[in-house]
Short mmCIF file of C-alpha atoms in Angstrom, two decimals:
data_model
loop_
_atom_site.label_atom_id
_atom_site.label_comp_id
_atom_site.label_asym_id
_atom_site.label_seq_id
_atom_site.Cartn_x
_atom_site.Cartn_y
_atom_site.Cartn_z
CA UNK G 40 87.37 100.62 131.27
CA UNK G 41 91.33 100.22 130.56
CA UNK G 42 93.62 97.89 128.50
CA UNK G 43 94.00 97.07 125.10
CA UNK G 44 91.85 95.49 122.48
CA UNK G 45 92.52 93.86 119.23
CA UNK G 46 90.44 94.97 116.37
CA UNK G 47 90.42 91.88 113.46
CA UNK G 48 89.01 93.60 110.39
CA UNK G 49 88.88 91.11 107.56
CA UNK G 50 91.27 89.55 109.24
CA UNK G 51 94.51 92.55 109.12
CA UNK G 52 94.61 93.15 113.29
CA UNK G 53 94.79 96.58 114.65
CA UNK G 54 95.52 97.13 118.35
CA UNK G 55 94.14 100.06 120.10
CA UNK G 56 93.00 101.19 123.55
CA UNK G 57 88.70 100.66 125.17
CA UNK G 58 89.61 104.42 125.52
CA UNK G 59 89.57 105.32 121.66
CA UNK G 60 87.02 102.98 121.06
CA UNK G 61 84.46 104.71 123.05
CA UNK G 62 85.95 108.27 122.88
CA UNK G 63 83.61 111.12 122.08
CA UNK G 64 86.08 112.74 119.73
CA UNK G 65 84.40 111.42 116.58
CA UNK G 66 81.05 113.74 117.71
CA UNK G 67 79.21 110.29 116.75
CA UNK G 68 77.79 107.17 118.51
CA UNK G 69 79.83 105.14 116.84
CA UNK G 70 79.77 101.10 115.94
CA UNK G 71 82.64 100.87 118.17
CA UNK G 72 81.17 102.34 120.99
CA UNK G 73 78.76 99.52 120.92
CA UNK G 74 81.39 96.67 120.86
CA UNK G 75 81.81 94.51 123.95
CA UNK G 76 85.60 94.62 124.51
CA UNK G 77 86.08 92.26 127.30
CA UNK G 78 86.92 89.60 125.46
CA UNK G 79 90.20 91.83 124.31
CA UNK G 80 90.20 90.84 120.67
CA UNK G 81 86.72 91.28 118.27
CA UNK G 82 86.59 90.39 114.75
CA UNK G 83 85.49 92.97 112.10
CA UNK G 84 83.82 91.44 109.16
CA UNK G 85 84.78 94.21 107.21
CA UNK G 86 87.96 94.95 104.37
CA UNK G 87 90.43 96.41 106.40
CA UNK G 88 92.30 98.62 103.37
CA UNK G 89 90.50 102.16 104.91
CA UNK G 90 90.62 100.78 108.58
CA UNK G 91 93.59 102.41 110.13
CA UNK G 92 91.38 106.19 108.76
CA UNK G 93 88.85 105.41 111.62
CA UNK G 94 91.21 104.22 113.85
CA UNK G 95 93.75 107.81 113.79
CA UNK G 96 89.83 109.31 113.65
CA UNK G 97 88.85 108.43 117.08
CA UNK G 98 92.50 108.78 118.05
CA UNK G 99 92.40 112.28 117.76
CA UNK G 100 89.25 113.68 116.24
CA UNK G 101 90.44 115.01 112.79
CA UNK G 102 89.60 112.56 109.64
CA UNK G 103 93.11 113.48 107.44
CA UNK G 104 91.48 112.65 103.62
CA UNK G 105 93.78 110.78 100.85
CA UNK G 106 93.78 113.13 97.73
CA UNK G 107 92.84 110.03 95.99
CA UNK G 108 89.30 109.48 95.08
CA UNK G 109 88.51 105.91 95.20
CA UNK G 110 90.23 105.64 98.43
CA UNK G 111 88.12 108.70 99.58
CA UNK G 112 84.95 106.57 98.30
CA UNK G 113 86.31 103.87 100.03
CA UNK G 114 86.20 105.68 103.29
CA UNK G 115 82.89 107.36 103.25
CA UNK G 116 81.23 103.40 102.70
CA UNK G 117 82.91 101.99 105.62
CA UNK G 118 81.82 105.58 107.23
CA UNK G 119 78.25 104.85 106.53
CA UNK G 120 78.45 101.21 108.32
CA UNK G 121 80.89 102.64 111.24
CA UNK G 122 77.91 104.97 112.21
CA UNK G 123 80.01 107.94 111.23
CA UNK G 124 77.37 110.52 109.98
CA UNK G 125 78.50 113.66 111.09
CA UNK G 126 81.76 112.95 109.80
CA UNK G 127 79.80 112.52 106.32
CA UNK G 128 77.91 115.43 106.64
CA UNK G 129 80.75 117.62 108.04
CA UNK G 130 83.16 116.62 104.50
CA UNK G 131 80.67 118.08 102.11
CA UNK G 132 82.28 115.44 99.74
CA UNK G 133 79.60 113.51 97.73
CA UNK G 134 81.86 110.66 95.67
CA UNK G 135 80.66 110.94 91.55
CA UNK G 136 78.80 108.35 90.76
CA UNK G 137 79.72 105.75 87.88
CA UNK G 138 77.21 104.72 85.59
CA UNK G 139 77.92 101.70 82.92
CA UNK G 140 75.81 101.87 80.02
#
């Protein structure tokens, strides 16, 4: 598999390589792994603010974490739908929760 593919999440596009899509560097089987990328462009229906965090993931295998904590939050949802559970399990980093009374 070669070329390039265009990722629509929530409509913001993201252009990457099959190659990162289905690299092992993320130690998981991914969501994107499971994509069918022939079509060269597949839409995400997902909100696209943490995207570009998976995408430098796969790129190279290290998940660089914001020092803020909603956008941390942020990123271990999406994680949990991405299929990224060692990458959960490996941060140690369990997101307070927020009760209303």
């Amino acid at each position: 598999m070669s070329g390039t593919v265009i990722l629509n999440v929530g409509g913001q596009k993201f252009t990457t390589t099959v190659e990162t899509l289905t690299s092992t560097n993320s130690k998981d089987i991914n969501y994107f792994a499971k994509l069918d990328t022939s079509h060269g462009e597949i839409f995400i229906d997902r909100d696209p603010t943490v995207f570009q965090y998976f995408l430098n993931y796969l790129r190279d295998g290290v998940m660089v974490w914001p020092e803020d904590h909603l956008t941390r939050t942020q990123i271990l949802e999406e994680a949990k739908f991405y299929g990224f559970n060692k990458l959960i399990e490996r941060t140690g980093y369990l997101p307070t929760l927020f009760l209303s009374l």
